[in-house]
CSV table of C-alpha atoms in Angstrom, one decimal:
chain,number,residue,atom,x,y,z
A,2,MET,CA,-12.2,19.7,-54.1
A,3,TYR,CA,-16.0,19.6,-53.5
A,4,ARG,CA,-16.0,23.4,-53.2
A,5,GLU,CA,-14.4,23.5,-56.7
A,6,GLN,CA,-17.2,21.3,-58.0
A,7,ILE,CA,-19.9,23.4,-56.4
A,8,GLN,CA,-18.2,26.5,-57.8
A,9,GLU,CA,-18.4,24.9,-61.2
A,10,TYR,CA,-22.1,24.1,-60.8
A,11,VAL,CA,-22.7,27.8,-59.8
A,12,GLU,CA,-20.8,28.9,-62.9
A,13,VAL,CA,-22.7,26.5,-65.1
A,14,SER,CA,-26.0,27.7,-63.7
A,15,ARG,CA,-25.0,31.3,-64.5
A,16,GLU,CA,-24.1,30.2,-68.0
A,17,ILE,CA,-27.6,28.6,-68.3
A,18,VAL,CA,-29.2,31.8,-67.3
A,19,LYS,CA,-27.1,33.7,-69.9
A,20,VAL,CA,-28.1,31.2,-72.5
A,21,ILE,CA,-31.8,31.5,-71.7
A,22,VAL,CA,-31.5,35.3,-72.1
A,23,SER,CA,-29.3,35.2,-75.3
A,24,ASP,CA,-30.1,34.0,-78.8
A,25,SER,CA,-27.2,31.5,-79.1
A,26,ALA,CA,-28.7,29.2,-76.5
A,27,ALA,CA,-28.3,25.9,-78.3
A,28,GLY,CA,-24.5,26.2,-78.7
A,29,ILE,CA,-23.9,27.4,-75.2
A,30,LEU,CA,-26.3,24.8,-73.8
A,31,LYS,CA,-24.5,22.0,-75.6
A,32,ASN,CA,-21.1,23.3,-74.2
A,33,CYS,CA,-22.6,23.4,-70.7
A,34,GLN,CA,-24.0,20.0,-71.1
A,35,GLU,CA,-20.7,18.5,-72.2
A,36,SER,CA,-18.9,20.3,-69.4
A,37,MET,CA,-21.4,18.9,-66.9
A,38,ILE,CA,-21.1,15.3,-68.3
A,39,ASP,CA,-17.3,15.5,-68.1
A,40,SER,CA,-17.6,16.8,-64.5
A,41,LEU,CA,-20.0,13.9,-63.6
A,42,ILE,CA,-17.7,11.3,-65.2
A,43,GLU,CA,-14.8,12.7,-63.3
A,44,THR,CA,-16.8,12.8,-60.0
A,45,GLU,CA,-17.9,9.2,-60.6
A,46,SER,CA,-14.3,8.1,-61.2
A,47,GLN,CA,-13.2,9.8,-58.0
A,48,VAL,CA,-16.0,8.2,-56.0
A,49,SER,CA,-15.0,4.8,-57.5
A,50,ASP,CA,-11.5,5.4,-56.4
A,51,PHE,CA,-12.7,6.3,-52.9
A,52,VAL,CA,-14.8,3.1,-52.7
A,53,ARG,CA,-11.9,1.0,-53.9
A,54,ASP,CA,-9.6,2.6,-51.3
A,55,PHE,CA,-12.2,2.1,-48.6
A,56,LEU,CA,-12.7,-1.6,-49.4
A,57,SER,CA,-9.0,-2.1,-49.5
A,58,VAL,CA,-8.6,-0.5,-46.0
A,59,GLU,CA,-11.6,-2.5,-44.8
A,60,GLU,CA,-10.0,-5.8,-46.0
A,61,GLU,CA,-6.7,-4.9,-44.3
A,62,VAL,CA,-8.5,-4.1,-41.1
A,63,ALA,CA,-10.4,-7.5,-41.3
A,64,GLU,CA,-7.2,-9.4,-41.9
A,65,THR,CA,-5.5,-7.6,-39.0
A,66,LEU,CA,-8.5,-8.4,-36.8
A,67,LEU,CA,-8.3,-12.1,-37.7
A,68,LYS,CA,-4.6,-12.3,-37.0
A,69,THR,CA,-5.1,-10.5,-33.7
A,70,GLU,CA,-7.9,-13.0,-32.7
A,71,GLU,CA,-5.6,-15.9,-33.7
A,72,VAL,CA,-2.8,-14.5,-31.6
A,73,LYS,CA,-5.2,-13.9,-28.7
A,74,LYS,CA,-6.4,-17.6,-28.9
A,75,LYS,CA,-2.8,-18.9,-28.9
A,76,THR,CA,-1.8,-16.6,-26.0
A,77,SER,CA,-4.9,-17.7,-24.0
A,78,SER,CA,-4.0,-21.3,-24.6
A,79,LYS,CA,-0.4,-20.7,-23.5
A,80,LEU,CA,-1.7,-18.9,-20.4
A,81,GLN,CA,-4.0,-21.8,-19.5
A,82,LYS,CA,-1.1,-24.3,-19.9
A,83,ILE,CA,1.2,-22.1,-17.8
A,84,GLU,CA,-1.5,-21.8,-15.1
A,85,GLN,CA,-1.9,-25.6,-15.1
A,86,GLU,CA,1.8,-26.1,-14.8
A,87,LEU,CA,1.9,-23.6,-11.9
A,88,GLN,CA,-0.9,-25.4,-10.1
A,89,ALA,CA,1.0,-28.7,-10.6
A,90,ALA,CA,4.2,-27.1,-9.3
A,91,ARG,CA,2.4,-25.7,-6.3
A,92,GLY,CA,1.0,-29.2,-5.5
A,93,GLU,CA,4.5,-30.7,-5.9
A,94,ASN,CA,6.0,-28.0,-3.8
A,95,ALA,CA,3.5,-28.6,-1.0
A,96,SER,CA,4.2,-32.4,-1.2
A,97,LEU,CA,7.9,-31.7,-1.1
A,98,GLU,CA,7.5,-29.4,1.9
A,99,SER,CA,5.5,-32.1,3.7
A,100,SER,CA,8.2,-34.7,2.9
A,101,ILE,CA,10.9,-32.3,4.1
A,102,THR,CA,9.1,-31.7,7.4
A,103,PHE,CA,8.6,-35.5,7.8
A,104,LEU,CA,12.3,-36.2,7.1
A,105,GLN,CA,13.4,-33.5,9.5
A,106,LYS,CA,11.4,-35.1,12.2
A,107,GLU,CA,12.8,-38.5,11.3
A,108,LEU,CA,16.3,-37.0,11.4
A,109,GLU,CA,15.7,-35.5,14.8
A,110,GLU,CA,14.5,-38.9,16.1
A,111,VAL,CA,17.6,-40.6,14.6
A,112,LYS,CA,19.9,-37.9,16.3
A,113,LEU,CA,18.2,-38.6,19.6
A,114,LEU,CA,18.6,-42.3,19.1
A,115,GLU,CA,22.3,-41.8,18.3
A,116,GLU,CA,22.7,-39.7,21.5
A,117,GLU,CA,21.0,-42.5,23.5
A,118,ILE,CA,23.3,-45.1,21.9
A,119,ALA,CA,26.3,-43.0,22.6
A,120,GLU,CA,25.2,-42.6,26.2
A,121,VAL,CA,24.7,-46.3,26.6
A,122,GLU,CA,28.1,-47.0,25.1
A,123,ARG,CA,29.7,-44.4,27.5
A,124,GLU,CA,28.0,-46.1,30.4
A,125,ALA,CA,29.1,-49.5,29.2
A,126,GLN,CA,32.7,-48.3,28.9
A,127,GLU,CA,32.6,-46.8,32.4
A,128,ASP,CA,31.0,-49.9,34.0
A,129,THR,CA,33.1,-52.9,32.9
A,130,THR,CA,30.9,-55.3,34.8
A,131,VAL,CA,28.1,-54.8,32.3
A,132,VAL,CA,27.9,-57.8,30.0
A,133,ILE,CA,26.4,-57.1,26.6
A,134,PRO,CA,24.8,-60.3,25.4
A,135,SER,CA,25.5,-61.6,21.9
A,136,ALA,CA,22.9,-61.7,19.2
A,137,LEU,CA,22.9,-65.5,19.3
A,138,TYR,CA,22.2,-65.4,23.0
A,139,MET,CA,19.4,-62.9,22.5
A,140,ALA,CA,17.8,-65.0,19.7
A,141,LYS,CA,17.9,-68.1,21.9
A,142,LEU,CA,16.5,-66.2,24.9
A,143,PHE,CA,13.7,-64.7,22.7
A,144,HIS,CA,12.9,-68.2,21.3
A,145,SER,CA,12.7,-69.8,24.7
A,146,VAL,CA,10.4,-67.0,26.0
A,147,THR,CA,8.1,-66.7,22.9
A,148,LYS,CA,8.4,-70.3,21.6
A,149,ILE,CA,8.2,-68.9,18.0
A,150,ASP,CA,10.4,-70.1,15.1
A,151,TRP,CA,10.5,-67.3,12.5
A,152,ASP,CA,10.6,-67.9,8.7
A,153,TYR,CA,13.3,-65.4,7.6
A,154,ASN,CA,13.0,-66.4,3.9
A,155,CYS,CA,9.5,-65.0,3.3
A,156,ASP,CA,8.6,-61.7,1.6
A,157,SER,CA,9.6,-58.6,3.6
A,158,THR,CA,5.9,-57.6,4.0
A,159,LEU,CA,5.0,-60.9,5.6
A,160,ILE,CA,5.5,-62.0,9.2
A,161,LYS,CA,5.7,-65.8,9.2
A,162,GLY,CA,6.7,-68.4,11.7
A,163,ILE,CA,5.4,-71.2,13.9
A,164,HIS,CA,4.3,-70.8,17.5
A,165,TYR,CA,5.0,-73.9,19.7
A,166,GLY,CA,3.6,-72.4,23.0
A,167,GLY,CA,0.3,-74.4,23.1
A,168,GLU,CA,-0.6,-78.0,22.8
A,169,ILE,CA,-0.6,-77.8,19.0
A,170,ALA,CA,1.9,-75.8,16.9
A,171,GLN,CA,0.2,-72.8,15.4
A,172,PRO,CA,1.4,-71.2,12.2
A,173,ILE,CA,1.7,-67.4,12.0
A,174,SER,CA,1.2,-65.5,8.8
A,175,ILE,CA,0.5,-61.8,8.9
A,176,ASP,CA,0.6,-59.3,6.1
A,177,SER,CA,2.2,-56.2,7.6
A,178,SER,CA,0.9,-54.0,4.8
A,179,GLN,CA,-2.7,-54.9,5.8
A,180,HIS,CA,-2.4,-54.6,9.6
A,181,SER,CA,-1.1,-51.8,11.8
A,182,LYS,CA,2.1,-52.3,13.9
A,183,ILE,CA,-0.1,-52.1,17.1
A,184,PHE,CA,-2.3,-54.9,15.9
A,185,ILE,CA,0.7,-57.1,15.1
A,186,CYS,CA,2.3,-56.4,18.4
A,187,ASP,CA,-0.9,-57.1,20.3
A,188,TYR,CA,-1.4,-60.3,18.4
A,189,LEU,CA,2.1,-61.6,19.1
A,190,TRP,CA,1.9,-60.7,22.8
A,191,SER,CA,-1.4,-62.6,23.0
A,192,LEU,CA,0.4,-65.8,22.0
A,193,LEU,CA,2.8,-65.6,25.0
A,194,SER,CA,1.9,-67.6,28.1
A,195,THR,CA,1.4,-65.6,31.3
A,196,GLU,CA,2.0,-68.6,33.4
A,197,TRP,CA,5.6,-68.9,34.8
């Protein structure tokens, strides 16, 4: 296309040379001038079409880029959310594994306790002279040794009662959620008299 235009210009320049050499220069010059103006108008029209096409393509590329950025942001947001859920699931998994380990140990202890109870029951069946005291007898024996009346109607986290072992009755009120089992045991043993 551009070659054709260059070829036209070359032909026009030859015509100009002929006109300069010939007598009918004005008519030929006018024809050449009109031909060149037409050629320029056509070239300008083609360039305008190229510019319009280029701007259209540029606009489409910009829209595509904006859409791609939006998709990228959404995908990044989803990825972050998935990573947070994964971290939470890992934490929950670790907690569950810890709980499972703890429960397995508890189960093993219960099984050992069941085996010990079964052994005691077998021994009790074999030895008929063994007398298993009743719960009432055990409670009376415990009371006579410790001299403590327990309050069974209190909250399950409280240990309440009255100790009658000294000269003055001493109330007992211990919050088991605030003290260790060892502390509670040591405190209760300290109430018992060592004199027989």
